[in-house]
CSV table of C-alpha atoms and ligand atoms in Angstrom, one decimal:
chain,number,residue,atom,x,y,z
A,1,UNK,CA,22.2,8.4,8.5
A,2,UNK,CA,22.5,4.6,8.7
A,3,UNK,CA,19.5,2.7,8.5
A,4,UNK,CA,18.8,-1.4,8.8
A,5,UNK,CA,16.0,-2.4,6.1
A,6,UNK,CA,14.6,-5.9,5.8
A,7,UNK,CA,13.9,-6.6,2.6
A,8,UNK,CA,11.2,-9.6,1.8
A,9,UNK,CA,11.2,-10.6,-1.8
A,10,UNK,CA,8.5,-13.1,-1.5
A,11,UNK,CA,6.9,-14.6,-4.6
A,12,UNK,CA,6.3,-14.3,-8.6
A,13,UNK,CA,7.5,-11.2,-9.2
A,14,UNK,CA,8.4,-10.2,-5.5
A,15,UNK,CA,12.1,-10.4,-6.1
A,16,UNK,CA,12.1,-9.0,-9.6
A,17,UNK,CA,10.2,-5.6,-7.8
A,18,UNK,CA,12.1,-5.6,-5.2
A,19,UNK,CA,15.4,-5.8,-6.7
A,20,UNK,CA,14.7,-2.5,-8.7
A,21,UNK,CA,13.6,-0.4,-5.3
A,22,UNK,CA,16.3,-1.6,-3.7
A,23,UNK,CA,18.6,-0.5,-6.6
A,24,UNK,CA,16.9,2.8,-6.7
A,25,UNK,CA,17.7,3.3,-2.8
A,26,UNK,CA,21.0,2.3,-3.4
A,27,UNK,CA,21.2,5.3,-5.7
A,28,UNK,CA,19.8,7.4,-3.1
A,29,UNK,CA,21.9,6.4,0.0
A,30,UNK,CA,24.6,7.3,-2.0
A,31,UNK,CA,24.2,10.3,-3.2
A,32,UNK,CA,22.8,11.7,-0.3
A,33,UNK,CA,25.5,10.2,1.8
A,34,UNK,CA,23.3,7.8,3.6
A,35,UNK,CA,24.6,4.1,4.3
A,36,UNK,CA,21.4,1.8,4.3
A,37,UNK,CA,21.7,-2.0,4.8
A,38,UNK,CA,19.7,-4.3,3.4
A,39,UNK,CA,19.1,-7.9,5.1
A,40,UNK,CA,17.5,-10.2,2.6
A,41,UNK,CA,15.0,-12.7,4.5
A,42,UNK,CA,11.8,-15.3,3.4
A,43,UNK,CA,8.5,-15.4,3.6
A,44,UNK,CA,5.3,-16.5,2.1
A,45,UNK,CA,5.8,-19.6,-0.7
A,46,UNK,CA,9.6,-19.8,-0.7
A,47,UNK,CA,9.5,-19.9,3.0
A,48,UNK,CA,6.9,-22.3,3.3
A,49,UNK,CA,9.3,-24.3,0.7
A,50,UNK,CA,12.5,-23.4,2.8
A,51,UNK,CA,11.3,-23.2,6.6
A,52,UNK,CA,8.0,-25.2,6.4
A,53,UNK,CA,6.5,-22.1,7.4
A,54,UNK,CA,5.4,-19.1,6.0
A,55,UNK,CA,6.8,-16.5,8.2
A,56,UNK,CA,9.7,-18.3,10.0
A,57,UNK,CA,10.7,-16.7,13.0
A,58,UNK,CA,13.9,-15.5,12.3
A,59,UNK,CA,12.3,-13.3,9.5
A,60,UNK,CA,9.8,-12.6,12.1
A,61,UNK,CA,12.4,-11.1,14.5
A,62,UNK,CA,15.0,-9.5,11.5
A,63,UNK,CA,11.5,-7.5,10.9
A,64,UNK,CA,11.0,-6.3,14.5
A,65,UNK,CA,15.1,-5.1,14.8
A,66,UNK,CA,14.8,-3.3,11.8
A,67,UNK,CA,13.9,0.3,10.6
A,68,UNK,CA,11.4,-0.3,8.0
A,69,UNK,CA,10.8,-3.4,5.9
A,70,UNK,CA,10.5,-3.3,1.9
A,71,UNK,CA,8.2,-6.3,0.6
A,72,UNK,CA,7.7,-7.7,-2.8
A,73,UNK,CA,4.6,-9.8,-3.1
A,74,UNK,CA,3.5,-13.3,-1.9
A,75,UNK,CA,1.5,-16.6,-2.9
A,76,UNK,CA,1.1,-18.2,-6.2
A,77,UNK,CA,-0.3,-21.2,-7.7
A,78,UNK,CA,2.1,-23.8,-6.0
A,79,UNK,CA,0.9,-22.6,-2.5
A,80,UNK,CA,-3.1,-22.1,-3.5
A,81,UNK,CA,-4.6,-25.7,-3.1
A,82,UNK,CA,-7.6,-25.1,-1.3
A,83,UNK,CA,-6.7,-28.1,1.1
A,84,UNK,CA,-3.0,-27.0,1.8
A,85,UNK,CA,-2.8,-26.6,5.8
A,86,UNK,CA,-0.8,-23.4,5.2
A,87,UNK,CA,-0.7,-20.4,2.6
A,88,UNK,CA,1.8,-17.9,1.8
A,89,UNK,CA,-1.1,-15.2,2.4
A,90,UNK,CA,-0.9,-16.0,6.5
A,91,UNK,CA,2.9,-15.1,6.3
A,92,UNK,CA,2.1,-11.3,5.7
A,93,UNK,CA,-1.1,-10.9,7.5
A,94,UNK,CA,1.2,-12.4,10.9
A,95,UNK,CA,3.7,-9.9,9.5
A,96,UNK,CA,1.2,-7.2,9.9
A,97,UNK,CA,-0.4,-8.4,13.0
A,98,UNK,CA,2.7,-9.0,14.5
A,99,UNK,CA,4.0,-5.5,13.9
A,100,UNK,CA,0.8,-3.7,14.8
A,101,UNK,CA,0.6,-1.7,11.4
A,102,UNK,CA,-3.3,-1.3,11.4
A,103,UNK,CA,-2.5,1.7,9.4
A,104,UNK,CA,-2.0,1.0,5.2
A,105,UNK,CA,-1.9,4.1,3.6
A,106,UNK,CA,-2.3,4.1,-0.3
A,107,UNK,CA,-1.7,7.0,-2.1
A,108,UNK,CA,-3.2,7.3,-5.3
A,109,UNK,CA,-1.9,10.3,-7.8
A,110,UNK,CA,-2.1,9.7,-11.5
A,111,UNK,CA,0.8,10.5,-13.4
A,112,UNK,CA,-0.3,12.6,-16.6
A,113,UNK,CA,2.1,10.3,-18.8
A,114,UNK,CA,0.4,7.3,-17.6
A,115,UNK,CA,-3.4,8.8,-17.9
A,116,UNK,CA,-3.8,7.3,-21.6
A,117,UNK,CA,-3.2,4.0,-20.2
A,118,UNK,CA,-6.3,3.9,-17.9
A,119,UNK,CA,-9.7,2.8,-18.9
A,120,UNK,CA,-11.6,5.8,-17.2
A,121,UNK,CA,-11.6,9.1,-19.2
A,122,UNK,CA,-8.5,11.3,-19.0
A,123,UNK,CA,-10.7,14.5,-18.3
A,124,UNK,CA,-12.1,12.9,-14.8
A,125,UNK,CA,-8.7,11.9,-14.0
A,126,UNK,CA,-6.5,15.3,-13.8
A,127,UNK,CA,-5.5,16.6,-10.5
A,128,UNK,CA,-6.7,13.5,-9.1
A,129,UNK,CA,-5.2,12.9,-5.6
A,130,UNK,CA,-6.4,10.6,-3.0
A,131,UNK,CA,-4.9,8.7,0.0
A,132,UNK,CA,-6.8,5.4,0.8
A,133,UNK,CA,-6.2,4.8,4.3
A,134,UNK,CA,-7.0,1.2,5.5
A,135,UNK,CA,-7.4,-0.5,8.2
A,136,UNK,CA,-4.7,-3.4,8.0
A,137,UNK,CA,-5.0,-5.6,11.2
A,138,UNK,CA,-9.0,-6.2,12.0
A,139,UNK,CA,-12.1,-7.4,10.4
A,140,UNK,CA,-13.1,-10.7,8.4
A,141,UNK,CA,-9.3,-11.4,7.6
A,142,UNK,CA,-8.6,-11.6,11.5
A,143,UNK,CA,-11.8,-13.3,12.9
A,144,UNK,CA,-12.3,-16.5,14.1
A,145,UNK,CA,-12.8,-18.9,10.5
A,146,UNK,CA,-15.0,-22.2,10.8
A,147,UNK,CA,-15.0,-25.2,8.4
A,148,UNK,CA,-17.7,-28.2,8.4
A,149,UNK,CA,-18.6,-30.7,5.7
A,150,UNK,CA,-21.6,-28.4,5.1
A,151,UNK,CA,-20.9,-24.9,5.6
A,152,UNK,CA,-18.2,-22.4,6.6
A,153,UNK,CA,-17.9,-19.1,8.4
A,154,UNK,CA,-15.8,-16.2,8.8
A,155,UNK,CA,-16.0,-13.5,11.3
A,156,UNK,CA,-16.2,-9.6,11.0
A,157,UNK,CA,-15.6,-8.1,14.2
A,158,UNK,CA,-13.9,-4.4,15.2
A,159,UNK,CA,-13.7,-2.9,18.1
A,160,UNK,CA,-14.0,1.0,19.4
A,161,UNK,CA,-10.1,1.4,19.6
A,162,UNK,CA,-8.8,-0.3,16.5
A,163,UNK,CA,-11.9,1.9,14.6
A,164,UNK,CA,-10.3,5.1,17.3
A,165,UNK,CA,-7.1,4.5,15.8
A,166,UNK,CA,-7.5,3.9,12.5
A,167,UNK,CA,-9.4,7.0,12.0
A,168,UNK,CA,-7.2,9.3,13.7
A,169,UNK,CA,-4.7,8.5,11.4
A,170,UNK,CA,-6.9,9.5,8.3
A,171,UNK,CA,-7.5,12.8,10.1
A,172,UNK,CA,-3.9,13.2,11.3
A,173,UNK,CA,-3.1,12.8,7.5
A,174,UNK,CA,-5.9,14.9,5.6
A,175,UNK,CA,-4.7,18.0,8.2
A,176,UNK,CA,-1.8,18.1,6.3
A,177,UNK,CA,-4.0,17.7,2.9
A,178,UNK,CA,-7.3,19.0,2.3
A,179,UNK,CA,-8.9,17.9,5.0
A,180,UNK,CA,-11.9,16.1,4.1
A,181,UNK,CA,-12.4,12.7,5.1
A,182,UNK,CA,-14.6,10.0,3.1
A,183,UNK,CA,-15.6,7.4,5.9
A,184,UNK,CA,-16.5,4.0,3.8
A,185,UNK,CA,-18.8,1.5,5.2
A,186,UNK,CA,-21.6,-1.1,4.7
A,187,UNK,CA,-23.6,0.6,7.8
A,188,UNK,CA,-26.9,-0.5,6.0
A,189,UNK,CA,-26.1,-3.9,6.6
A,190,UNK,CA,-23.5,-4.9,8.5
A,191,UNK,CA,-23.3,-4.0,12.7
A,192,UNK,CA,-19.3,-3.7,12.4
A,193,UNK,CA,-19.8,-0.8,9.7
A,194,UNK,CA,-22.8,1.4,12.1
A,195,UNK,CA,-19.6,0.7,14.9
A,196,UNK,CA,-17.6,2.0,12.5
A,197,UNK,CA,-19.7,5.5,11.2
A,198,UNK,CA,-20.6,6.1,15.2
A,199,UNK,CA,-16.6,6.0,16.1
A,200,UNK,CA,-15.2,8.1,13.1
A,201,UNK,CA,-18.2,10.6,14.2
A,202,UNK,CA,-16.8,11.3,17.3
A,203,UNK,CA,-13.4,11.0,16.9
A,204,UNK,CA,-13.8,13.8,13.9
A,205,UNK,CA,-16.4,15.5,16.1
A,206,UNK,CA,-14.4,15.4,19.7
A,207,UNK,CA,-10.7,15.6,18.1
A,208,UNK,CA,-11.1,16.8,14.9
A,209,UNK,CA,-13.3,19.2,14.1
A,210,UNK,CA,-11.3,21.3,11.5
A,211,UNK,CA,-11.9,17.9,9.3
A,212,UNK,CA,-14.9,17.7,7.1
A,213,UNK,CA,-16.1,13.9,7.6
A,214,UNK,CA,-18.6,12.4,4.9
A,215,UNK,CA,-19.5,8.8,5.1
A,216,UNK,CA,-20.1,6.7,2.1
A,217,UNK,CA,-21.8,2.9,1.2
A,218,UNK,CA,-19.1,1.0,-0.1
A,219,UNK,CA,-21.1,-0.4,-3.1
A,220,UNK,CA,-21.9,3.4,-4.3
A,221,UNK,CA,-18.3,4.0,-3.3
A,222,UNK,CA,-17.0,2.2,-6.0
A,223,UNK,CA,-18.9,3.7,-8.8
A,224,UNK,CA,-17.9,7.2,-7.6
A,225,UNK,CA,-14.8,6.2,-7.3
A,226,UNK,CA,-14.4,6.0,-10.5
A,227,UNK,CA,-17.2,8.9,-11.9
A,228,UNK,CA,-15.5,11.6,-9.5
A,229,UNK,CA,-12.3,10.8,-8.1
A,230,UNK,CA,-11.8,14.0,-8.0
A,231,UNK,CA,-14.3,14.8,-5.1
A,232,UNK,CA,-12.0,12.6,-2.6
A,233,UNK,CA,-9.2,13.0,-0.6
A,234,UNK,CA,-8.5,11.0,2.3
A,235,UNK,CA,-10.8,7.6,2.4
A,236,UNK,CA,-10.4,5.8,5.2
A,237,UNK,CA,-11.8,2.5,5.4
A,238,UNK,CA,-12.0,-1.5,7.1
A,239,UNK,CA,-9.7,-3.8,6.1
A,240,UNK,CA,-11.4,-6.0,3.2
A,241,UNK,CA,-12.9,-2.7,2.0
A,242,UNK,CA,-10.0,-0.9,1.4
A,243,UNK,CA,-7.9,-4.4,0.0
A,244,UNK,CA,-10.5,-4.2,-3.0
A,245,UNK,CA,-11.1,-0.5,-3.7
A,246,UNK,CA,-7.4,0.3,-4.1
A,247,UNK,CA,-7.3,-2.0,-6.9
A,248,UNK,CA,-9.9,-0.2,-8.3
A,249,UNK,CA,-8.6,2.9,-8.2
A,250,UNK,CA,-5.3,1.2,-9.6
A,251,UNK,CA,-7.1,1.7,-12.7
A,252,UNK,CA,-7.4,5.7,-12.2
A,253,UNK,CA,-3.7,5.7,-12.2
A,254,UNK,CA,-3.5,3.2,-15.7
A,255,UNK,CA,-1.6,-0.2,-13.9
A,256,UNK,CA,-2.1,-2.3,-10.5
A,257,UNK,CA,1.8,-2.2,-10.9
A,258,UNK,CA,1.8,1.9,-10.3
A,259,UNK,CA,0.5,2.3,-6.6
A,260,UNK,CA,2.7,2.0,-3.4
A,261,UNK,CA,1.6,1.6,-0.2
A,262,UNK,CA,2.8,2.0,3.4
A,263,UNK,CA,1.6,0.0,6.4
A,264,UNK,CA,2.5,2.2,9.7
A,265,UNK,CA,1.9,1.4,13.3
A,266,UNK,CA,2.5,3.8,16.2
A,267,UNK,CA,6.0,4.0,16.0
A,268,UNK,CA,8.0,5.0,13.3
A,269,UNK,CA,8.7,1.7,11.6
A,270,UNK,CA,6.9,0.6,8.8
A,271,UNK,CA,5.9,-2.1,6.1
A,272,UNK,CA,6.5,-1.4,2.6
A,273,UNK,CA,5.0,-3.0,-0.4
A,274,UNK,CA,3.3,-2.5,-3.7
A,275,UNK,CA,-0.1,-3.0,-3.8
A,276,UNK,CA,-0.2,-6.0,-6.4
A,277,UNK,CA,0.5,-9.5,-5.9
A,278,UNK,CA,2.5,-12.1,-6.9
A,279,UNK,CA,1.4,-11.7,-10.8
A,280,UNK,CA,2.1,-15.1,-12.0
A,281,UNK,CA,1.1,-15.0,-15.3
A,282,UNK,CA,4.1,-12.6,-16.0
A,283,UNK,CA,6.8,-13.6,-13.2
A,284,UNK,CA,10.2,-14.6,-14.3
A,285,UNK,CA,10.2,-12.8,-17.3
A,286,UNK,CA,11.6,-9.2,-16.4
A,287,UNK,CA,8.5,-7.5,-17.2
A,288,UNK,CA,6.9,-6.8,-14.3
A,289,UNK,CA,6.5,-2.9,-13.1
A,290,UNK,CA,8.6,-2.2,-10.4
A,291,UNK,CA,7.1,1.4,-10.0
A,292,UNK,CA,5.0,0.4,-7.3
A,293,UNK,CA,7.9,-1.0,-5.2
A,294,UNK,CA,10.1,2.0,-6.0
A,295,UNK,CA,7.4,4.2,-4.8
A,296,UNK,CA,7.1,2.1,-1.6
A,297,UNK,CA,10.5,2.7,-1.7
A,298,UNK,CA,9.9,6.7,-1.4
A,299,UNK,CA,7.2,6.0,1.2
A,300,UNK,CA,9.9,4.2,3.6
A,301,UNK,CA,11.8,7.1,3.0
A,302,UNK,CA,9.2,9.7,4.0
A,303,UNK,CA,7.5,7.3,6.7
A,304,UNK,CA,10.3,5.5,8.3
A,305,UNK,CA,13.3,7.4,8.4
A,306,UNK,CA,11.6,11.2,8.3
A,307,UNK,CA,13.7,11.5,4.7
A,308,UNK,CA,11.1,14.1,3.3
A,309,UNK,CA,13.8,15.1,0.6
A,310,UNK,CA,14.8,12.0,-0.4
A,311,UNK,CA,11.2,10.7,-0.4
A,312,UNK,CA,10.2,13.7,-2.8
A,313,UNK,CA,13.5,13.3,-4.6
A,314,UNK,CA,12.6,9.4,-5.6
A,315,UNK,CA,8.8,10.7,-6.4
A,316,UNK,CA,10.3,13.2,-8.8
A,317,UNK,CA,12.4,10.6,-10.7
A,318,UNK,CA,9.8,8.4,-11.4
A,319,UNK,CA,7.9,11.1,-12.8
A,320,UNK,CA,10.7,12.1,-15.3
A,321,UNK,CA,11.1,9.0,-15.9
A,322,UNK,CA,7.7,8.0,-17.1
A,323,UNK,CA,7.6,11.4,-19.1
A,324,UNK,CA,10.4,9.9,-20.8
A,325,UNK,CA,8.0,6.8,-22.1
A,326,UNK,CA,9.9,4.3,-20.0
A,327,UNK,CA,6.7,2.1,-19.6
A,328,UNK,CA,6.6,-1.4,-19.0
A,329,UNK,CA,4.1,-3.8,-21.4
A,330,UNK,CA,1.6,-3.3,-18.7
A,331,UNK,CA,1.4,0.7,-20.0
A,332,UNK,CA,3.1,0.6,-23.3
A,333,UNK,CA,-0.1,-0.4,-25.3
A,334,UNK,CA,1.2,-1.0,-28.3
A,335,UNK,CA,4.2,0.9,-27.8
A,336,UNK,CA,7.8,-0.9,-27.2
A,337,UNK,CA,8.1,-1.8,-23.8
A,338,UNK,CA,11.0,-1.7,-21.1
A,339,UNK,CA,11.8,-4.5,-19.1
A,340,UNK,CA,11.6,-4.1,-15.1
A,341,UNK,CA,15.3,-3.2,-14.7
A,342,UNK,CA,15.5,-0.9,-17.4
A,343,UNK,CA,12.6,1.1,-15.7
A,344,UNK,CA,14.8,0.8,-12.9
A,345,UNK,CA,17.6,2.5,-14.5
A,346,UNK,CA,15.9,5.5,-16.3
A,347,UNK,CA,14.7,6.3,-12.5
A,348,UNK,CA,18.2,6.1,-11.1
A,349,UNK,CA,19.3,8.0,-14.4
A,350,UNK,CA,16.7,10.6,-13.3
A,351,UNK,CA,17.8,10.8,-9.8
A,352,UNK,CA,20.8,13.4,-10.9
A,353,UNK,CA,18.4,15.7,-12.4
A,354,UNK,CA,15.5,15.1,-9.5
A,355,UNK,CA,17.6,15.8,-6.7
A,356,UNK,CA,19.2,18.6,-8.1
A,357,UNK,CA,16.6,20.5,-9.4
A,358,UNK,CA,15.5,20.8,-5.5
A,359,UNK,CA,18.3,21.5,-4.3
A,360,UNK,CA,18.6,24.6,-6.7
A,361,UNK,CA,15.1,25.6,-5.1
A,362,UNK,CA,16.4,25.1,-1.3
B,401,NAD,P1,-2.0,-9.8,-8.8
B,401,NAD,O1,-2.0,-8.4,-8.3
B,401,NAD,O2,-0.8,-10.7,-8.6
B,401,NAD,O3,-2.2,-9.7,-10.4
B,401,NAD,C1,-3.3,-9.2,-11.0
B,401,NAD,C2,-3.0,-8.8,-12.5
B,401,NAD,O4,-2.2,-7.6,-12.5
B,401,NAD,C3,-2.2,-9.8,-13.2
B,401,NAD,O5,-2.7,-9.8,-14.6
B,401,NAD,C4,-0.8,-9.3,-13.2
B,401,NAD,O6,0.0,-9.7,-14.2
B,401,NAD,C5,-1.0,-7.8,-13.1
B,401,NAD,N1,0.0,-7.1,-12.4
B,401,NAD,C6,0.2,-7.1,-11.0
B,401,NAD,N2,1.3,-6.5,-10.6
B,401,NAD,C7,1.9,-6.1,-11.8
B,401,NAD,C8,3.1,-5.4,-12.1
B,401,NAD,N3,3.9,-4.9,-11.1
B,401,NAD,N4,3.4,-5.1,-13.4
B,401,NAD,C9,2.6,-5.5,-14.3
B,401,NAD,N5,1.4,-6.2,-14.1
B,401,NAD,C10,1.1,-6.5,-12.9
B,401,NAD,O7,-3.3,-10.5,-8.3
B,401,NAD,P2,-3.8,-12.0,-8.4
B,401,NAD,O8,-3.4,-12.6,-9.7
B,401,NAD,O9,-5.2,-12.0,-8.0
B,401,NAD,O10,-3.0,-12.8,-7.3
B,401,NAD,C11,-1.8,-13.6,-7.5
B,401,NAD,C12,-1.2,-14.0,-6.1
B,401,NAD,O11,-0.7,-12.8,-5.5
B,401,NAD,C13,-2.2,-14.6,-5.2
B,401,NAD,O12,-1.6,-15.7,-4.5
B,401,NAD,C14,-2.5,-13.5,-4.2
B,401,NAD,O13,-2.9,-14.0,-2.9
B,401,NAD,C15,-1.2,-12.8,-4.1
B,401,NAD,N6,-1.3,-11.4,-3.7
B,401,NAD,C16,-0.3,-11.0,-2.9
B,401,NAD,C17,-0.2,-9.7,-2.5
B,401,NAD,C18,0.8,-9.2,-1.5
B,401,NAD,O14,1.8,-10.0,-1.3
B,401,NAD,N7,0.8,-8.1,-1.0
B,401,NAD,C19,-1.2,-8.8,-3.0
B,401,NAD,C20,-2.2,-9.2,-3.8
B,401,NAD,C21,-2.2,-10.6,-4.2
B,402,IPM,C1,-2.9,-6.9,-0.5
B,402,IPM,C2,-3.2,-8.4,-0.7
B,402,IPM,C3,-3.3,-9.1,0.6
B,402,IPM,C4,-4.5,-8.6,1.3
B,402,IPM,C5,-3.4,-10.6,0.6
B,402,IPM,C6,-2.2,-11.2,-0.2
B,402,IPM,C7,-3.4,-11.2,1.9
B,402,IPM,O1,-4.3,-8.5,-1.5
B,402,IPM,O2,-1.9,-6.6,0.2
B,402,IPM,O3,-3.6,-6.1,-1.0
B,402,IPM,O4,-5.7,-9.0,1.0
B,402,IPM,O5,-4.3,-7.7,2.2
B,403,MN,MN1,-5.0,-6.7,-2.4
């Protein structure tokens, strides 16, 4: 098939990330025979350098025509003066908004390879498998923000459809999983979250009722999270919410740099990014993980372009690929650590082996 992807370096270690998934779906294209082209464009601080904004509207518009986008990471400390009019952040939450992709889905599945590198014990961790789904263009980043000498303000508002959608994602997702639903909310305290548990009751009561719904308090949320991942499968969530618990649970799979995400609207285009930033403190030094953005890689695959095969095919790679110890400092402990690319490579190397080993079971 022929497929137009956008790809958005960004920041820090955007383009180093970035660089490697788009090598690695190079690798795929052609072996599976696909012909995939990639239109480099800015946004965030290099745009705001470039353009004087931080999503110009030609990137804005190379987005819209295109069949999925692949993003590396925005912001840094040049861009971060409190008083600067403009910040790379508003680049991708525009690019968000402006695509309607209210949907972030962030799959979390420790590696076994990887376990020894996270904090949490290795026994809580096997056969851990969640999907954080989060809702990506609502809430306190999207209300309206107010700014006096003396105080400031920003505002938390949902509404009964972009809760409605949100969570019939989560259920269209866990039907295909093990259908059980964590709701997460603040529903003690805050009216947006009792809004939120009354929808995702009826919308799992009136359209789903083969899904098990439970709802949770964020604050214990995070503790669990890490005392029984194990008891969750799909957790669906607001938007600030879920931006903070995935990093968390970053930490069950041993790096930030591991976890992929996808941000999906109704159609079938998508944004594609890592979960991490910018990472300053190691950009420019070809260190940075790039399995995160190869994974979103996969997830473009799977989400965008309905390449189940290749998706699974790119998943498989990485996985042989961190068997094989190629860890970047980030995971290698004391261990001698790859650079970026060269974790690049051992997942292209794999790709032979990955793709063929399910072909043989087709
Ligand atoms: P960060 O995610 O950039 O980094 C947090 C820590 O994790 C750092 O120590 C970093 O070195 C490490 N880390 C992150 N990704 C890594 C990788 N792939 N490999 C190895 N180590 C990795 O978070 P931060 O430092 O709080 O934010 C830095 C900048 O990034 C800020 O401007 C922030 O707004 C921005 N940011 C952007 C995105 C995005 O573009 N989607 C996401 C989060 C943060
Ligand atoms: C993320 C980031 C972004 C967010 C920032 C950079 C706007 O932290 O993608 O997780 O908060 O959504
Ligand atoms: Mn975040």
């Amino acid at each position: 098939m022929h497929a137009d992807i956008v790809v958005l370096p960004g920041d820090g270690i955007g383009p180093e990330v970035t660089a490697a998934a788009v090598a690695v779906l190079r690798a795929v294209a052609d072996r599976h025979g696909h012909r995939f082209a990639f239109a480099e464009h800015d946004i965030g601080g290099i745009a705001i350098d470039r353009h004087g904004e931080p999503l110009p509207e030609a990137t804005l518009a190379a987005c819209r025509g295109a069949d999925a986008v692949l993003l590396g990471a925005v912001g840094g400390p040049k861009w971060s003066d409190p008083n600067a009019p403009v910040r790379p952040e508003q680049g991708l939450l525009a690019l968000r908004r402006g695509l309607d992709l209210y949907a972030n889905l962030r799959p979390v599945q420790p590696h076994p390879a990887t376990l020894g590198a996270a904090p949490i014990k290795p026994h809580l961790l096997a056969g851990v498998d969640l999907l954080v789904v989060r809702e990506l263009t609502g809430g306190i980043y999207f209300g309206d923000k107010t700014r006096d000498a003396g105080s400031a303000s920003d505002l938390c508002r949902y509404t009964v459809a972009e809760v409605e959608r949100v969570v019939r994602r989560a259920c269209t997702l866990a039907r295909a999983r093990r259908r059980h639903v964590t709701s997460v909310d603040k529903a003690n305290v805050l009216e947006t979250s009792r809004l939120w548990r009354e929808t995702a009751e009826r919308v799992v009561r009136e359209e789903f009722p083969d899904v098990t719904l439970e709802h949770q308090l964020v604050d214990s949320m995070a503790m669990h999270l890490l005392s029984k991942p194990r008891a969750y499968d799909v957790v669906v969530t607001e938007n600030m919410f879920g931006d903070i618990l995935t990093d968390e649970a970053s930490m069950l799979a041993g790096s930030l740099g591991l976890l992929p995400s996808a941000s999906l609207g109704d159609g079938d285009q998508g944004l594609y990014e890592p979960i991490h930033g910018s990472a300053p403190d190691i950009a420019g030094r070809g260190i940075a993980n790039p399995v995160g953005a190869i994974l979103s890689g996969a997830l473009l695959l799977r989400h965008s372009l309905h390449l189940e095969e290749e998706a699974a095919c790119v998943e498989r790679a990485v996985g042989a690929a961190l068997d094989a110890g190629a860890f970047t400092a980030d995971l290698a402990g004391e261990g001698r650590a790859f650079g970026t690319d060269a974790v690049a490579a051992a997942v292209i190397d794999g790709l032979a082996t990955a793709c063929h080993v399910s072909e043989l079971r087709d």
